[in-house]
mmCIF file of C-alpha atoms in Angstrom:
data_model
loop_
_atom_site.group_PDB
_atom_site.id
_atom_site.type_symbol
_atom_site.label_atom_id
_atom_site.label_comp_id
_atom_site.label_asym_id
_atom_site.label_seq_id
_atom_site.Cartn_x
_atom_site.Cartn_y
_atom_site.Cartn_z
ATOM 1 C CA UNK A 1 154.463 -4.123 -53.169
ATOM 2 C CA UNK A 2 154.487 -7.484 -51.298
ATOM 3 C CA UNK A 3 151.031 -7.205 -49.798
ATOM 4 C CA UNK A 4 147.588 -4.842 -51.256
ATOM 5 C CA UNK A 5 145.290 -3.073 -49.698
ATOM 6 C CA UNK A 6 142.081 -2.025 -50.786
ATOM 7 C CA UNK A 7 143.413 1.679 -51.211
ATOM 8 C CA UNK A 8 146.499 0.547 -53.065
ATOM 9 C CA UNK A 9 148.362 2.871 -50.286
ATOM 10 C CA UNK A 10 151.934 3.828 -50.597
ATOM 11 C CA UNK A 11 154.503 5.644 -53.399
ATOM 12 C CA UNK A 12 154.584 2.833 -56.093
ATOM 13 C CA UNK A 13 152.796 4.491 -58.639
ATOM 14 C CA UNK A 14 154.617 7.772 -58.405
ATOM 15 C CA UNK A 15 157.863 6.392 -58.132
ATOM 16 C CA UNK A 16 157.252 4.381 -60.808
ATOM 17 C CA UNK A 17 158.342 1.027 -59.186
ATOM 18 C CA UNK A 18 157.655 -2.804 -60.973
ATOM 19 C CA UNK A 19 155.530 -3.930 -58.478
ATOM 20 C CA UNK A 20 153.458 -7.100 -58.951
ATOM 21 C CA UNK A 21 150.596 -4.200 -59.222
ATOM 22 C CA UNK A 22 152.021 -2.774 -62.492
ATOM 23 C CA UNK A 23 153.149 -5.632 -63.711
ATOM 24 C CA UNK A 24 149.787 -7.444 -63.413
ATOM 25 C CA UNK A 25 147.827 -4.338 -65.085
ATOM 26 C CA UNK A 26 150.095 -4.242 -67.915
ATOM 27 C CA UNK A 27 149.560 -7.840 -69.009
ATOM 28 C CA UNK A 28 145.783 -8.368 -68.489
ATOM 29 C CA UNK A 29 145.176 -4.550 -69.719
ATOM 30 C CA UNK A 30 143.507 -3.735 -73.190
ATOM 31 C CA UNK A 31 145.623 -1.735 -75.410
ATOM 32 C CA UNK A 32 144.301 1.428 -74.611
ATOM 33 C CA UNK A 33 144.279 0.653 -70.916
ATOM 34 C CA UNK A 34 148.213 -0.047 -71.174
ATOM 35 C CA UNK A 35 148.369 3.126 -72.927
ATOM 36 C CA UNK A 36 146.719 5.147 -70.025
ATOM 37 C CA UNK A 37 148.539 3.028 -67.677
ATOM 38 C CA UNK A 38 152.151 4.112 -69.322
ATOM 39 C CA UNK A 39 151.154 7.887 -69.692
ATOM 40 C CA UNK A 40 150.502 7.656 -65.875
ATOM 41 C CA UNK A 41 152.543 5.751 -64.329
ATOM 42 C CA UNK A 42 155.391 6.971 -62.661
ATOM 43 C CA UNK A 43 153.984 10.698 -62.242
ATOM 44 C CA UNK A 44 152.821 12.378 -58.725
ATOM 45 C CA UNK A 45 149.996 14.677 -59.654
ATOM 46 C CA UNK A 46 146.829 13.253 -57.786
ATOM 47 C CA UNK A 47 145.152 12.724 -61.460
ATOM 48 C CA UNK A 48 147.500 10.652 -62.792
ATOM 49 C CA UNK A 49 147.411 8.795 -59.306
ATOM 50 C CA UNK A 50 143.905 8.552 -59.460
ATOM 51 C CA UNK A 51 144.099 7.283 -63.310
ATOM 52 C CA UNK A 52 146.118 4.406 -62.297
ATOM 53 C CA UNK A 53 144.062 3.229 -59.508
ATOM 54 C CA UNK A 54 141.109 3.752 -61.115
ATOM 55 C CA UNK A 55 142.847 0.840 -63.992
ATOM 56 C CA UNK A 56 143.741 -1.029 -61.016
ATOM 57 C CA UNK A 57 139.901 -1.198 -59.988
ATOM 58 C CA UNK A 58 138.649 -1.308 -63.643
ATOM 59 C CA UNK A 59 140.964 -4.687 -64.234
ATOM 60 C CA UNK A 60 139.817 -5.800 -60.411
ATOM 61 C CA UNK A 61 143.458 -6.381 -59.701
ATOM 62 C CA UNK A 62 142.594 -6.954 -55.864
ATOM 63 C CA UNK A 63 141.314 -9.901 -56.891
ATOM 64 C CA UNK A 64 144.286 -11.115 -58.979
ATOM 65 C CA UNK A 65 146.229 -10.750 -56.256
ATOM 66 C CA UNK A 66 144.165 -12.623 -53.689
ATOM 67 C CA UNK A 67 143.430 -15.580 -56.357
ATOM 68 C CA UNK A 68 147.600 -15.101 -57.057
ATOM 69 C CA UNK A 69 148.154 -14.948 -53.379
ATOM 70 C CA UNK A 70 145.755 -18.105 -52.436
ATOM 71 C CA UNK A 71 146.891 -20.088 -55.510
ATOM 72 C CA UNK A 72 151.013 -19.494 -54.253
ATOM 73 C CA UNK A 73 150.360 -20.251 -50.713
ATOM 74 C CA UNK A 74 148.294 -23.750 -51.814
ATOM 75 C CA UNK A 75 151.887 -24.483 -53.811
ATOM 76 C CA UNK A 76 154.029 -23.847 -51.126
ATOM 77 C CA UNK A 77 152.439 -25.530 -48.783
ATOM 78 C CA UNK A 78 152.175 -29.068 -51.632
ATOM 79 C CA UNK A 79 156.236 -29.074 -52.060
ATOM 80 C CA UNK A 80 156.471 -28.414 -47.855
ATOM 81 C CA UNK A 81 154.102 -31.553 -47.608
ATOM 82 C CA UNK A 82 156.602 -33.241 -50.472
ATOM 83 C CA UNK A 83 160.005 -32.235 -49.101
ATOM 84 C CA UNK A 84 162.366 -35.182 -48.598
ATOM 85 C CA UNK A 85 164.880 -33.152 -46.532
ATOM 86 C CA UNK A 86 164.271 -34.486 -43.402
ATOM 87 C CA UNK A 87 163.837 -31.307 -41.691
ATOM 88 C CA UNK A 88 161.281 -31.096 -39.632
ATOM 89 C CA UNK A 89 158.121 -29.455 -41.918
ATOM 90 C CA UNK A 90 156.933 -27.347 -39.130
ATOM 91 C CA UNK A 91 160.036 -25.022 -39.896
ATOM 92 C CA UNK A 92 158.403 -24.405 -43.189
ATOM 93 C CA UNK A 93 154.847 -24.239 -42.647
ATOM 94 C CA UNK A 94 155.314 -21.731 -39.582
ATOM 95 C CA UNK A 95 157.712 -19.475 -41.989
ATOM 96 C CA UNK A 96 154.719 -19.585 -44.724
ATOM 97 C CA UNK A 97 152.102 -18.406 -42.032
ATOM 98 C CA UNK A 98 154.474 -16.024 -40.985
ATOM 99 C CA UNK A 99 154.787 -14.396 -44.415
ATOM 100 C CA UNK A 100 151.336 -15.342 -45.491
ATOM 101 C CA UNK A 101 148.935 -12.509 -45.281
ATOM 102 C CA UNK A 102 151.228 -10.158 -44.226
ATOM 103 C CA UNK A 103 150.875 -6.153 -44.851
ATOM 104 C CA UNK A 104 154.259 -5.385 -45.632
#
């Protein structure tokens, strides 16, 4: 998923996608988190839905993705500020915004 909400709303989980979500929990999980997290993953009943995002609010990853999200957009915007191309940095900046934030 590009963007999160706090429900962690739509199919990822049950069909078994690499989002940034899964991705995320699997690196900062324990070992027996990862294990719960790959016996779940990827399955539709509501329990091993519920599993998942219960990991996902166990390892707080809401807030790795706003502390990802606000740590990207402070990058961008340093190599916009740096760019030599001698287009106009607006062009940039307003294409950030644009993308910045966004729900989907």
């Amino acid at each position: 998923s590009s963007g999160i909400n706090a429900e962690y709303g739509g199919t990822d989980i049950q069909e078994k996608k690499c989002s940034w979500l899964f991705l995320t929990a699997s690196a900062i999980a324990s070992p027996e988190q990862k294990e719960l997290l790959f016996e779940n993953y990827g399955k539709s009943d509501e329990a091993s839905v519920a599993a998942v995002k219960a990991l996902y609010n166990t390892l707080n990853i809401r807030q790795c993705y706003l502390d990802y999200s606000v740590k990207t957009y402070r990058e961008i915007c340093e190599i916009i500020e740096k760019d030599k191309s001698g287009l106009p940095s607006e062009i940039f900046s307003d294409f950030l915004d644009m993308i910045h934030k966004r729900s989907k």
